[in-house]
Amino acid sequence: MDWVLLVAARRLRRKTRVDDLGTIVSVKEESESSGALPGPILQSILPLLNIYYLERIEETALKKGLSTQAIWRRLWDELMKTRPSSLESVTCWRAKFMEAFFSHVLRGTIDVSSDRRLCDQRFSPLLHSSRHVRQLTICNMLQGATELVAEPNRRVLETLASSLHTLKFRHLLFSDVAAQQSLRQLLHQLIHHGAVSQVSLYSWPVPESALFILILTMSAGFWQPGPGGPPCRLCGEASRGRAPSRDEGSLLLGSRRPRRDAAERCAAALMASRRKSEAKQTARAAPATRVTRRSTQESLTAGGTDSKREPLPPATSHEAPGTKRPPSAPATTSSASASSSTSSSKRAPASSAPQPKPLKRFKRAAGKKGARTRQGCGAESEDLYDFVFIVAGEKEDGEEMEIGEVACGALDGSDPSCLGLPALEASQRFRSISTLELFTVPLSTEAALTLCHLLSSWVSLESLTLSYNGLGSNIFRLLDSLRALSVQAGCRLRALHLSDLFSPLPILELTRAIVRALPLLRVLSIRVDHPSQRDNPAVPGNAGPPSNVIGDEEIPENCLEQLEMGFPRGAQPAPLLCSVLKASGSLQQLSLDSATFASPQDFGLVLQTLKEYNLTLKRLSFHDMNLADCQSEVLFLLQNLTLQEITFSFCRLFEKRPAQFLPEMVAAMKGNSTLKGLRLPGNRLGNAGLLALADVFSEDSSSSLCQLDISSNCIKPDGLLEFAKRLERWGRGAFGHLRLFQNWLDQDAVTAREAIRRLRATCHVVSDSWDSSQAFADYVSTM
């Protein structure tokens, strides 16, 4: 073997052929399969294999039935120096390494010249690794966007357009006009002409409205090139002989004007009041300090709104924030703004217009780069988008309601051309994403209006996640837009995940409203952490009183298959939950988190409804619920012959009458032949309870249980060993998975290892090294 490696090393130094490099892989695989450690020669050869040649031999290795995963894993450990999460299952280390390598090179966080395995003048690191990128993350001040749209990286961007599926934004900060223009081109290439199907935004405490609206509109498929940007070559090729797409573009706006709903009419009054306030401030400002301000309407449309004027070409019909207008644009825009302001002033008092408030910005780090960036966006720092409504504040809530009243008063007899949200008819419509996720991105009223306006006709959207966005009373606008979306032909929305700290509607009433608005929804996950007494449940705009949104009539039959609900503190009305369950005849999975009912009878009513109306229910989960007084209801569930998986997580099952309840529970499980999985984490089962559960696997049991989770149940090593011995005595075959996380197995490590060794003969054991004494100390310290 050493002779073969020597020959391979010499040929490698002479830029050997691909087949000869495959010999190295073959020898390495043989040495690993035989259990022998790689020799010193192999250790000297591996550093000579740079990633570019290693990539080239991949096809040859596959033809020979070889695997290079061990080499890529070693490169990951030595170069990336991070350990993947224990929850992550890495199926291909080659793809994982190349994707991470692309991101590091793009951000400049890795120096390819520092290691010979990364440096080769005949290869481009970005181009070579771009075809492996399935997920790209853009952080902070849009680093990497300008580099990707540069002409030298044209082939890189073309490759990304076909390989990239998920685009993520994390911890965004304020950006200048040039960075936003680069991002516009990047999104156009990756979404409109590419394969990106998911856009996710994470942790954006103070969103910049201009940037946020840009990401939203581009994700929805709208495109208008900036005035200073080059024309899109792909747009010119694709537009020749191509008819407009009926499934997206025509459905969004129709043949003439967009559909006007309550949310849009509220936005119209908001825009009019802002233009009026802006005009007053501009008149008082000095010409030297005057800045051009843009509303949401201007960010999505061409410069003018005069229907008699010929539309501008697509290449010049959109302006980026902070750019200069064409000579003919100011007059048209000014006249449109003045007419809108005049129309609004006739219908609403001047005092009702909300006054702009400056947005608190992050302080930039001292240095040349920060100073240069601020010089480039001096006017941008005072942009109109800095006017943000904080929904959670009392004063902002009052202003929001005033805007709604202005909108209601400005609607009757108004000219439709002055009332709409941005007229998107002038925009070109391309493909849009199918999954949108917003995690911890507070939505101002302006941002919420824009999102709702886009959602009302976003027919390609299949999954929507809104997590801790501070919607407040904007939830009614969201319901309005979802209701409008559901009636669109070709609506594909099937999954909705909604979570927030507060909600002006009780969670069950909100669930009923969503189910009625989206009868074709398959997956609904909704969570409200705290009940809100301060939020005004009145519906803003022209949506009517809460009864018109909530409704007292029965819910029509829907297509829900998975329902997950996280409740705030306080007793929940069981009849409302039962009404949702009765209308969800196709429900297969139900999860209730922190649900509290007035009495065990109410909980029993919910379970009886499940048995009578949800005959297809397979998985049922309860988390953080006090079921100590509901033991008869728990036995009722365990006797249900349709359920395949039940979870009681931290439900205090054995807090009362454990000696009487455990035998009854075991007897119910022994007679259930359909139950496949039982999860009991955090119920203080103890050694006695574990040994009682062992009887479920006895010879006279008809149970087919194959998954058991007994994590966080105060189980000690001696009890676990006795449990393993009983399973061996009864001779049951492997019953699947056993989870033992966070038990007291560290009290006797030798006994615990022996117990786990015996258990692995009958099942797959998943455990951890948990320090119970330290955990108890941490618990006491927080009391």
PDB file of C-alpha atoms in Angstrom, residues 8-216:
ATOM      1  CA  ALA A   8       0.179   8.554  -6.333  1.00  0.00           C
ATOM      2  CA  ALA A   9       1.994  11.323  -4.493  1.00  0.00           C
ATOM      3  CA  ARG A  10       4.567  11.749  -7.259  1.00  0.00           C
ATOM      4  CA  ARG A  11       1.847  11.880  -9.908  1.00  0.00           C
ATOM      5  CA  LEU A  12      -0.102  14.360  -7.815  1.00  0.00           C
ATOM      6  CA  ARG A  13       2.856  16.747  -7.793  1.00  0.00           C
ATOM      7  CA  ARG A  14       2.913  16.475 -11.591  1.00  0.00           C
ATOM      8  CA  LYS A  15      -0.762  17.491 -11.786  1.00  0.00           C
ATOM      9  CA  THR A  16      -1.892  13.923 -12.171  1.00  0.00           C
ATOM     10  CA  ARG A  17      -4.917  12.744 -14.094  1.00  0.00           C
ATOM     11  CA  VAL A  18      -8.305  12.251 -12.449  1.00  0.00           C
ATOM     12  CA  ASP A  19      -8.051   8.442 -12.573  1.00  0.00           C
ATOM     13  CA  ASP A  20      -4.761   8.518 -10.659  1.00  0.00           C
ATOM     14  CA  LEU A  21      -6.286  10.730  -7.980  1.00  0.00           C
ATOM     15  CA  GLY A  22      -9.052   8.189  -7.688  1.00  0.00           C
ATOM     16  CA  THR A  23      -6.364   5.681  -6.723  1.00  0.00           C
ATOM     17  CA  ILE A  24      -5.653   7.692  -3.590  1.00  0.00           C
ATOM     18  CA  VAL A  25      -9.302   7.615  -2.642  1.00  0.00           C
ATOM     19  CA  SER A  26      -9.430   3.881  -3.335  1.00  0.00           C
ATOM     20  CA  VAL A  27      -6.435   3.176  -1.107  1.00  0.00           C
ATOM     21  CA  LYS A  28      -7.822   5.350   1.680  1.00  0.00           C
ATOM     22  CA  GLU A  29     -11.212   3.633   1.559  1.00  0.00           C
ATOM     23  CA  GLU A  30      -9.560   0.210   1.676  1.00  0.00           C
ATOM     24  CA  SER A  31      -7.497   1.195   4.695  1.00  0.00           C
ATOM     25  CA  GLU A  32     -10.545   2.518   6.522  1.00  0.00           C
ATOM     26  CA  SER A  33     -12.706  -0.499   5.679  1.00  0.00           C
ATOM     27  CA  SER A  34     -10.028  -2.834   7.003  1.00  0.00           C
ATOM     28  CA  GLY A  35      -9.877  -0.929  10.258  1.00  0.00           C
ATOM     29  CA  ALA A  36      -6.223   0.009   9.817  1.00  0.00           C
ATOM     30  CA  LEU A  37      -5.132   3.559  10.559  1.00  0.00           C
ATOM     31  CA  PRO A  38      -3.830   5.582   7.589  1.00  0.00           C
ATOM     32  CA  GLY A  39      -0.070   5.426   7.409  1.00  0.00           C
ATOM     33  CA  PRO A  40       2.249   8.420   7.542  1.00  0.00           C
ATOM     34  CA  ILE A  41       2.427   8.539   3.763  1.00  0.00           C
ATOM     35  CA  LEU A  42      -1.341   8.885   3.542  1.00  0.00           C
ATOM     36  CA  GLN A  43      -1.164  11.639   6.123  1.00  0.00           C
ATOM     37  CA  SER A  44       1.321  13.487   3.914  1.00  0.00           C
ATOM     38  CA  ILE A  45      -0.761  13.012   0.755  1.00  0.00           C
ATOM     39  CA  LEU A  46      -4.057  14.329   2.084  1.00  0.00           C
ATOM     40  CA  PRO A  47      -2.785  17.905   2.601  1.00  0.00           C
ATOM     41  CA  LEU A  48      -1.758  17.929  -1.081  1.00  0.00           C
ATOM     42  CA  LEU A  49      -5.335  17.296  -2.199  1.00  0.00           C
ATOM     43  CA  ASN A  50      -6.893  20.731  -2.681  1.00  0.00           C
ATOM     44  CA  ILE A  51     -10.649  20.980  -2.848  1.00  0.00           C
ATOM     45  CA  TYR A  52     -10.672  21.668  -6.574  1.00  0.00           C
ATOM     46  CA  TYR A  53      -8.978  18.412  -7.558  1.00  0.00           C
ATOM     47  CA  LEU A  54     -10.926  16.570  -4.913  1.00  0.00           C
ATOM     48  CA  GLU A  55     -14.081  17.874  -6.543  1.00  0.00           C
ATOM     49  CA  ARG A  56     -12.884  16.659  -9.943  1.00  0.00           C
ATOM     50  CA  ILE A  57     -12.324  13.082  -8.795  1.00  0.00           C
ATOM     51  CA  GLU A  58     -15.819  12.818  -7.298  1.00  0.00           C
ATOM     52  CA  GLU A  59     -17.375  11.430 -10.472  1.00  0.00           C
ATOM     53  CA  THR A  60     -14.602   8.888 -10.893  1.00  0.00           C
ATOM     54  CA  ALA A  61     -14.927   7.823  -7.266  1.00  0.00           C
ATOM     55  CA  LEU A  62     -18.657   7.285  -7.657  1.00  0.00           C
ATOM     56  CA  LYS A  63     -18.131   5.137 -10.742  1.00  0.00           C
ATOM     57  CA  LYS A  64     -15.767   2.944  -8.748  1.00  0.00           C
ATOM     58  CA  GLY A  65     -18.191   2.737  -5.853  1.00  0.00           C
ATOM     59  CA  LEU A  66     -15.988   4.813  -3.571  1.00  0.00           C
ATOM     60  CA  SER A  67     -16.866   7.558  -1.115  1.00  0.00           C
ATOM     61  CA  THR A  68     -14.949  10.733  -0.322  1.00  0.00           C
ATOM     62  CA  GLN A  69     -17.104  11.659   2.683  1.00  0.00           C
ATOM     63  CA  ALA A  70     -14.301  10.952   5.167  1.00  0.00           C
ATOM     64  CA  ILE A  71     -11.963  13.387   3.392  1.00  0.00           C
ATOM     65  CA  TRP A  72     -14.596  16.136   3.229  1.00  0.00           C
ATOM     66  CA  ARG A  73     -15.395  15.603   6.913  1.00  0.00           C
ATOM     67  CA  ARG A  74     -11.740  16.015   7.772  1.00  0.00           C
ATOM     68  CA  LEU A  75     -11.529  19.177   5.683  1.00  0.00           C
ATOM     69  CA  TRP A  76     -14.556  20.515   7.541  1.00  0.00           C
ATOM     70  CA  ASP A  77     -13.000  19.823  10.943  1.00  0.00           C
ATOM     71  CA  GLU A  78      -9.658  21.369  10.026  1.00  0.00           C
ATOM     72  CA  LEU A  79     -10.779  24.387   8.001  1.00  0.00           C
ATOM     73  CA  MET A  80     -14.229  25.346   9.264  1.00  0.00           C
ATOM     74  CA  LYS A  81     -13.429  24.404  12.852  1.00  0.00           C
ATOM     75  CA  THR A  82     -17.067  24.177  13.896  1.00  0.00           C
ATOM     76  CA  ARG A  83     -19.124  21.228  14.977  1.00  0.00           C
ATOM     77  CA  PRO A  84     -22.564  20.735  13.423  1.00  0.00           C
ATOM     78  CA  SER A  85     -25.561  20.757  15.702  1.00  0.00           C
ATOM     79  CA  SER A  86     -26.547  17.443  17.254  1.00  0.00           C
ATOM     80  CA  LEU A  87     -29.990  17.904  15.718  1.00  0.00           C
ATOM     81  CA  GLU A  88     -28.505  18.198  12.234  1.00  0.00           C
ATOM     82  CA  SER A  89     -28.090  15.074  10.176  1.00  0.00           C
ATOM     83  CA  VAL A  90     -25.367  15.634   7.593  1.00  0.00           C
ATOM     84  CA  THR A  91     -26.006  13.433   4.577  1.00  0.00           C
ATOM     85  CA  CYS A  92     -23.274  14.874   2.340  1.00  0.00           C
ATOM     86  CA  TRP A  93     -20.179  16.492   3.823  1.00  0.00           C
ATOM     87  CA  ARG A  94     -19.014  17.536   0.386  1.00  0.00           C
ATOM     88  CA  ALA A  95     -22.090  19.683  -0.236  1.00  0.00           C
ATOM     89  CA  LYS A  96     -22.030  21.052   3.303  1.00  0.00           C
ATOM     90  CA  PHE A  97     -18.381  22.044   3.060  1.00  0.00           C
ATOM     91  CA  MET A  98     -18.695  23.675  -0.358  1.00  0.00           C
ATOM     92  CA  GLU A  99     -21.793  25.653   0.681  1.00  0.00           C
ATOM     93  CA  ALA A 100     -20.096  26.979   3.809  1.00  0.00           C
ATOM     94  CA  PHE A 101     -16.918  27.660   1.823  1.00  0.00           C
ATOM     95  CA  PHE A 102     -18.897  29.787  -0.656  1.00  0.00           C
ATOM     96  CA  SER A 103     -20.427  31.887   2.122  1.00  0.00           C
ATOM     97  CA  HIS A 104     -17.075  32.460   3.839  1.00  0.00           C
ATOM     98  CA  VAL A 105     -15.376  33.521   0.615  1.00  0.00           C
ATOM     99  CA  LEU A 106     -18.273  35.829  -0.288  1.00  0.00           C
ATOM    100  CA  ARG A 107     -18.190  37.580   3.093  1.00  0.00           C
ATOM    101  CA  GLY A 108     -14.393  37.673   3.223  1.00  0.00           C
ATOM    102  CA  THR A 109     -14.221  35.706   6.478  1.00  0.00           C
ATOM    103  CA  ILE A 110     -11.795  33.131   5.103  1.00  0.00           C
ATOM    104  CA  ASP A 111      -8.464  33.694   3.368  1.00  0.00           C
ATOM    105  CA  VAL A 112      -8.056  31.179   0.552  1.00  0.00           C
ATOM    106  CA  SER A 113      -4.360  32.004   0.253  1.00  0.00           C
ATOM    107  CA  SER A 114      -3.702  30.876   3.813  1.00  0.00           C
ATOM    108  CA  ASP A 115      -4.057  27.175   2.973  1.00  0.00           C
ATOM    109  CA  ARG A 116      -2.806  25.369  -0.098  1.00  0.00           C
ATOM    110  CA  ARG A 117      -5.894  23.175  -0.093  1.00  0.00           C
ATOM    111  CA  LEU A 118      -8.027  26.248  -0.802  1.00  0.00           C
ATOM    112  CA  CYS A 119      -5.738  28.118  -3.176  1.00  0.00           C
ATOM    113  CA  ASP A 120      -5.370  27.362  -6.875  1.00  0.00           C
ATOM    114  CA  GLN A 121      -4.919  30.069  -9.500  1.00  0.00           C
ATOM    115  CA  ARG A 122      -6.714  28.027 -12.154  1.00  0.00           C
ATOM    116  CA  PHE A 123      -9.970  27.885 -10.169  1.00  0.00           C
ATOM    117  CA  SER A 124     -12.398  30.507  -8.951  1.00  0.00           C
ATOM    118  CA  PRO A 125     -13.519  29.705  -5.394  1.00  0.00           C
ATOM    119  CA  LEU A 126     -16.962  31.303  -5.838  1.00  0.00           C
ATOM    120  CA  LEU A 127     -17.645  29.751  -9.227  1.00  0.00           C
ATOM    121  CA  HIS A 128     -16.325  26.348  -8.211  1.00  0.00           C
ATOM    122  CA  SER A 129     -18.497  26.104  -5.097  1.00  0.00           C
ATOM    123  CA  SER A 130     -21.614  27.955  -6.291  1.00  0.00           C
ATOM    124  CA  ARG A 131     -23.312  24.878  -7.758  1.00  0.00           C
ATOM    125  CA  HIS A 132     -23.428  23.295  -4.305  1.00  0.00           C
ATOM    126  CA  VAL A 133     -25.182  26.245  -2.652  1.00  0.00           C
ATOM    127  CA  ARG A 134     -28.782  25.469  -1.773  1.00  0.00           C
ATOM    128  CA  GLN A 135     -29.138  28.086   0.963  1.00  0.00           C
ATOM    129  CA  LEU A 136     -27.620  31.564   1.090  1.00  0.00           C
ATOM    130  CA  THR A 137     -27.684  33.943   4.048  1.00  0.00           C
ATOM    131  CA  ILE A 138     -27.292  37.721   3.690  1.00  0.00           C
ATOM    132  CA  CYS A 139     -26.437  39.563   6.901  1.00  0.00           C
ATOM    133  CA  ASN A 140     -25.963  43.024   8.356  1.00  0.00           C
ATOM    134  CA  MET A 141     -25.498  45.671   5.656  1.00  0.00           C
ATOM    135  CA  LEU A 142     -26.183  43.359   2.694  1.00  0.00           C
ATOM    136  CA  GLN A 143     -22.600  42.134   2.449  1.00  0.00           C
ATOM    137  CA  GLY A 144     -22.062  40.080  -0.652  1.00  0.00           C
ATOM    138  CA  ALA A 145     -24.944  41.464  -2.721  1.00  0.00           C
ATOM    139  CA  THR A 146     -22.762  43.965  -4.588  1.00  0.00           C
ATOM    140  CA  GLU A 147     -20.090  41.349  -5.262  1.00  0.00           C
ATOM    141  CA  LEU A 148     -22.548  38.843  -6.695  1.00  0.00           C
ATOM    142  CA  VAL A 149     -24.096  41.264  -9.201  1.00  0.00           C
ATOM    143  CA  ALA A 150     -20.703  42.538 -10.403  1.00  0.00           C
ATOM    144  CA  GLU A 151     -19.833  41.665 -13.997  1.00  0.00           C
ATOM    145  CA  PRO A 152     -16.792  39.444 -13.098  1.00  0.00           C
ATOM    146  CA  ASN A 153     -19.158  37.184 -11.103  1.00  0.00           C
ATOM    147  CA  ARG A 154     -21.760  36.883 -13.821  1.00  0.00           C
ATOM    148  CA  ARG A 155     -21.262  33.130 -14.199  1.00  0.00           C
ATOM    149  CA  VAL A 156     -21.417  32.714 -10.436  1.00  0.00           C
ATOM    150  CA  LEU A 157     -24.822  34.416 -10.309  1.00  0.00           C
ATOM    151  CA  GLU A 158     -26.099  32.348 -13.224  1.00  0.00           C
ATOM    152  CA  THR A 159     -25.073  29.173 -11.430  1.00  0.00           C
ATOM    153  CA  LEU A 160     -26.690  30.342  -8.192  1.00  0.00           C
ATOM    154  CA  ALA A 161     -29.929  31.063 -10.035  1.00  0.00           C
ATOM    155  CA  SER A 162     -30.269  27.374 -10.864  1.00  0.00           C
ATOM    156  CA  SER A 163     -28.961  25.869  -7.617  1.00  0.00           C
ATOM    157  CA  LEU A 164     -30.214  28.181  -4.851  1.00  0.00           C
ATOM    158  CA  HIS A 165     -33.575  27.378  -3.238  1.00  0.00           C
ATOM    159  CA  THR A 166     -33.585  29.290   0.076  1.00  0.00           C
ATOM    160  CA  LEU A 167     -32.564  32.899   0.677  1.00  0.00           C
ATOM    161  CA  LYS A 168     -32.219  34.090   4.272  1.00  0.00           C
ATOM    162  CA  PHE A 169     -31.704  37.555   5.750  1.00  0.00           C
ATOM    163  CA  ARG A 170     -30.329  37.838   9.294  1.00  0.00           C
ATOM    164  CA  HIS A 171     -29.672  40.841  11.540  1.00  0.00           C
ATOM    165  CA  LEU A 172     -30.081  43.407   8.772  1.00  0.00           C
ATOM    166  CA  LEU A 173     -28.948  46.949   9.437  1.00  0.00           C
ATOM    167  CA  PHE A 174     -29.530  50.153   7.535  1.00  0.00           C
ATOM    168  CA  SER A 175     -28.069  50.149   4.033  1.00  0.00           C
ATOM    169  CA  ASP A 176     -27.307  52.774   1.429  1.00  0.00           C
ATOM    170  CA  VAL A 177     -28.912  53.243  -1.958  1.00  0.00           C
ATOM    171  CA  ALA A 178     -26.161  51.411  -3.854  1.00  0.00           C
ATOM    172  CA  ALA A 179     -26.504  48.308  -1.680  1.00  0.00           C
ATOM    173  CA  GLN A 180     -30.278  48.282  -2.134  1.00  0.00           C
ATOM    174  CA  GLN A 181     -29.895  48.623  -5.898  1.00  0.00           C
ATOM    175  CA  SER A 182     -27.513  45.652  -5.902  1.00  0.00           C
ATOM    176  CA  LEU A 183     -29.969  43.675  -3.809  1.00  0.00           C
ATOM    177  CA  ARG A 184     -32.728  44.541  -6.280  1.00  0.00           C
ATOM    178  CA  GLN A 185     -30.721  43.051  -9.134  1.00  0.00           C
ATOM    179  CA  LEU A 186     -29.745  40.040  -7.051  1.00  0.00           C
ATOM    180  CA  LEU A 187     -33.337  39.237  -6.076  1.00  0.00           C
ATOM    181  CA  HIS A 188     -34.465  39.716  -9.663  1.00  0.00           C
ATOM    182  CA  GLN A 189     -31.924  37.186 -10.880  1.00  0.00           C
ATOM    183  CA  LEU A 190     -32.401  34.624  -8.099  1.00  0.00           C
ATOM    184  CA  ILE A 191     -36.196  34.794  -7.725  1.00  0.00           C
ATOM    185  CA  HIS A 192     -37.640  36.036 -11.002  1.00  0.00           C
ATOM    186  CA  HIS A 193     -35.204  34.185 -13.268  1.00  0.00           C
ATOM    187  CA  GLY A 194     -33.983  31.592 -10.777  1.00  0.00           C
ATOM    188  CA  ALA A 195     -35.166  28.757  -8.589  1.00  0.00           C
ATOM    189  CA  VAL A 196     -35.433  30.451  -5.160  1.00  0.00           C
ATOM    190  CA  SER A 197     -38.687  29.324  -3.586  1.00  0.00           C
ATOM    191  CA  GLN A 198     -38.234  30.438   0.037  1.00  0.00           C
ATOM    192  CA  VAL A 199     -37.328  33.788   1.593  1.00  0.00           C
ATOM    193  CA  SER A 200     -36.816  34.058   5.352  1.00  0.00           C
ATOM    194  CA  LEU A 201     -36.080  37.122   7.490  1.00  0.00           C
ATOM    195  CA  TYR A 202     -34.679  36.702  11.004  1.00  0.00           C
ATOM    196  CA  SER A 203     -34.057  39.089  13.903  1.00  0.00           C
ATOM    197  CA  TRP A 204     -34.570  42.555  12.463  1.00  0.00           C
ATOM    198  CA  PRO A 205     -35.431  44.644  15.544  1.00  0.00           C
ATOM    199  CA  VAL A 206     -35.774  47.978  13.705  1.00  0.00           C
ATOM    200  CA  PRO A 207     -36.671  47.211  10.088  1.00  0.00           C
ATOM    201  CA  GLU A 208     -35.865  49.770   7.426  1.00  0.00           C
ATOM    202  CA  SER A 209     -39.152  50.099   5.599  1.00  0.00           C
ATOM    203  CA  ALA A 210     -37.636  50.798   2.197  1.00  0.00           C
ATOM    204  CA  LEU A 211     -35.513  47.660   2.341  1.00  0.00           C
ATOM    205  CA  PHE A 212     -38.280  45.542   3.844  1.00  0.00           C
ATOM    206  CA  ILE A 213     -40.804  46.577   1.189  1.00  0.00           C
ATOM    207  CA  LEU A 214     -38.209  45.955  -1.515  1.00  0.00           C
ATOM    208  CA  ILE A 215     -37.691  42.369  -0.325  1.00  0.00           C
ATOM    209  CA  LEU A 216     -41.440  41.786  -0.074  1.00  0.00           C
TER     210      LEU A 216
END
